[in-house]
Structure formats: structure tokens, C-alpha cells
Amino acid sequence: MGLHLFRQRTKQLLSSEEGLLGHLRRLPQEEVVEVTAHLDALLPPVGVLIPLPGAEGVAEQLGAWRGLPVVRASGVDALTGSADAALVTTQLSDGVAELDLCLRAAHSGVRVRAVAALVERTGAGGRSRLELQGTEVLPVLEVADTPEGLLFERRDTRTHGLH
């Protein structure tokens, strides 16, 4: 199973940031399944999933597939132990909300190994901010801010070469 529906719908919405964000927060079930299958193949072994607001559906589906608990962001401070976790976010931009949640989890003894993003805004600096903390960033799709608006990223953001 690929990302055909999710990619196609995302491409249609790149001209409207509000429309794109709204869609990411309310994915139809068939797109949830596509995205979850993709993330299931990418995510390292973890003991808990923590969705940011809007990403609960994907996190719950992934948790059901992997047999993992899903703890809402509001409940992170109550976590205890030394489990590894993954955050799930709809859109990674500057990474401030994700970094804040990583730090809150660390305060409870939980290490966030990865941030799974439905869409990463590659020019916004979130990846750098998180990777400096030792957290892997796993985007489903990458988009770039250009003078023409949002477009699918054409650069290989991991090696800084071209696709």
C-alpha cells in the first residue's frame, strides 16, 4: 500500500495552508490507513505514542497496530518510567511545540526517539531543532515554502542533494 490518496489530496491542498492543516487534522479513514502503514515501517521500536493535537487518529491507529498505549500531550507530565516514545504531529514547522513536548516527556523519564510528521515544512527549521536534541524526524511528506507557495520538496533534505 502506498501513499497515493494522501499524496494526491495533499497536493490539491498545497495552495491553501488553512485547508491543508484542516485536512491533516481530519484525515479520512483510508488516508489514516495509508499514513499509518507508512509510519509503521519507519518508526523505531517504542513503548508509547504521544500525538500532538490533531494527530490523534493516526496515533491511535498506529498504537492499535503495534499494541502500544497512546498518551495525549496533556497527559505527558503524568508519565513515569524509562520508556522510549514517538511523537506524532500533523505538521512539523519550527518544531517548538514538538521540542516542548520532548522536554516535558524527558522530565518524566521518557525519551522521545522520533517525531513522525504527516507533513514537514522543510524550510522552517523544525528538523534541525529536533535532531540537535537527538530526536529522529520521520516525515510522511515534505513540503517547501517557495515564492509560488507550498510545493512538494524536490531536494533530498537528508543529504542536501537533489532527488
C-alpha positions as semicolon CSV with decimal commas, in nm:
position;residue;x (nm);y (nm);z (nm)
1;M;0,000;0,000;0,000
2;G;0,140;0,338;-0,095
3;L;0,053;0,694;-0,015
4;H;-0,148;0,755;-0,331
5;L;-0,464;0,903;-0,175
6;F;-0,281;1,102;0,092
7;R;-0,028;1,242;-0,155
8;Q;-0,295;1,328;-0,412
9;R;-0,519;1,507;-0,161
10;T;-0,225;1,690;-0,004
11;K;-0,112;1,811;-0,346
12;Q;-0,459;1,950;-0,413
13;L;-0,449;2,147;-0,087
14;L;-0,097;2,295;-0,108
15;S;-0,240;2,625;-0,232
16;S;-0,433;2,672;0,094
17;E;-0,240;2,642;0,420
18;E;-0,563;2,653;0,621
19;G;-0,722;2,388;0,400
20;L;-0,415;2,167;0,425
21;L;-0,395;2,193;0,803
22;G;-0,768;2,128;0,836
23;H;-0,739;1,819;0,619
24;L;-0,440;1,687;0,814
25;R;-0,638;1,718;1,136
26;R;-0,942;1,536;0,992
27;L;-0,798;1,269;0,763
28;P;-1,048;1,028;0,608
29;Q;-1,002;0,671;0,732
30;E;-0,849;0,546;0,406
31;E;-0,575;0,811;0,433
32;V;-0,524;0,731;0,802
33;V;-0,456;0,371;0,699
34;E;-0,210;0,476;0,425
35;V;-0,020;0,711;0,656
36;T;-0,019;0,460;0,943
37;A;0,119;0,183;0,721
38;H;0,395;0,417;0,604
39;L;0,486;0,525;0,958
40;D;0,470;0,170;1,091
41;A;0,752;0,081;0,851
42;L;0,963;0,384;0,955
43;L;0,923;0,413;1,332
44;P;1,179;0,252;1,560
45;P;1,058;0,031;1,845
46;V;0,896;0,248;2,114
47;G;0,681;0,185;2,419
48;V;0,433;0,473;2,387
49;L;0,294;0,710;2,124
50;I;0,221;1,074;2,202
51;P;0,011;1,265;1,948
52;L;0,002;1,641;1,931
53;P;-0,349;1,785;1,889
54;G;-0,489;1,686;1,551
55;A;-0,275;1,373;1,510
56;E;-0,472;1,153;1,748
57;G;-0,638;0,942;1,476
58;V;-0,310;0,834;1,318
59;A;-0,151;0,774;1,658
60;E;-0,445;0,564;1,774
61;Q;-0,438;0,354;1,455
62;L;-0,062;0,306;1,486
63;G;-0,098;0,222;1,854
64;A;-0,363;-0,041;1,773
65;W;-0,139;-0,198;1,507
66;R;0,166;-0,207;1,734
67;G;-0,016;-0,279;2,060
68;L;0,106;0,047;2,214
69;P;-0,058;0,289;2,453
70;V;-0,137;0,635;2,321
71;V;-0,094;0,916;2,573
72;R;-0,238;1,257;2,489
73;A;0,001;1,552;2,507
74;S;-0,189;1,680;2,809
75;G;-0,104;1,358;2,995
76;V;0,270;1,351;2,927
77;D;0,358;1,505;3,263
78;A;0,197;1,205;3,436
79;L;0,415;0,951;3,251
80;T;0,670;0,768;3,462
81;G;0,945;0,525;3,380
82;S;1,214;0,499;3,121
83;A;1,011;0,407;2,813
84;D;1,101;0,529;2,468
85;A;0,831;0,723;2,287
86;A;0,744;0,864;1,948
87;L;0,552;1,185;1,891
88;V;0,301;1,208;1,608
89;T;0,227;1,553;1,466
90;T;0,021;1,673;1,173
91;Q;0,266;1,937;1,052
92;L;0,623;1,992;1,164
93;S;0,723;2,352;1,105
94;D;0,952;2,528;1,353
95;G;0,943;2,231;1,594
96;V;0,880;2,440;1,905
97;A;0,566;2,250;2,013
98;E;0,733;1,916;1,945
99;L;1,051;2,015;2,131
100;D;0,847;2,137;2,427
101;L;0,668;1,801;2,440
102;C;1,001;1,615;2,412
103;L;1,135;1,812;2,709
104;R;0,821;1,752;2,914
105;A;0,843;1,379;2,841
106;A;1,213;1,374;2,934
107;H;1,127;1,537;3,266
108;S;0,904;1,233;3,332
109;G;1,183;0,991;3,236
110;V;1,051;0,919;2,884
111;R;1,290;0,956;2,590
112;V;1,134;1,068;2,262
113;R;1,324;0,877;1,994
114;A;1,132;1,004;1,693
115;V;0,884;1,263;1,571
116;A;0,657;1,133;1,297
117;A;0,512;1,419;1,094
118;L;0,235;1,384;0,837
119;V;0,386;1,687;0,662
120;E;0,722;1,853;0,727
121;R;0,775;2,215;0,624
122;T;1,141;2,170;0,531
123;G;1,246;2,534;0,546
124;A;1,101;2,607;0,889
125;G;1,386;2,464;1,098
126;G;1,194;2,206;1,298
127;R;1,407;1,913;1,182
128;S;1,730;2,085;1,288
129;R;1,587;2,184;1,625
130;L;1,478;1,826;1,700
131;E;1,779;1,646;1,556
132;L;2,010;1,861;1,770
133;Q;1,833;1,700;2,066
134;G;1,896;1,351;1,925
135;T;1,538;1,301;1,804
136;E;1,486;1,145;1,462
137;V;1,238;1,320;1,230
138;L;1,024;1,093;1,012
139;P;0,803;1,286;0,770
140;V;0,542;1,118;0,554
141;L;0,558;1,406;0,304
142;E;0,793;1,705;0,283
143;V;0,682;2,042;0,150
144;A;0,884;2,352;0,077
145;D;0,780;2,714;0,107
146;T;0,856;2,878;-0,228
147;P;0,770;3,213;-0,385
148;E;0,496;3,025;-0,573
149;G;0,357;2,883;-0,246
150;L;0,388;2,537;-0,095
151;L;0,527;2,265;-0,321
152;F;0,641;1,910;-0,262
153;E;1,007;1,918;-0,164
154;R;1,239;1,825;-0,452
155;R;1,564;1,831;-0,259
156;D;1,686;1,535;-0,061
157;T;1,673;1,700;0,278
158;R;1,884;1,432;0,446
159;T;2,184;1,466;0,214
160;H;2,117;1,813;0,070
161;G;2,130;1,674;-0,285
162;L;1,856;1,659;-0,548
163;H;1,607;1,376;-0,587
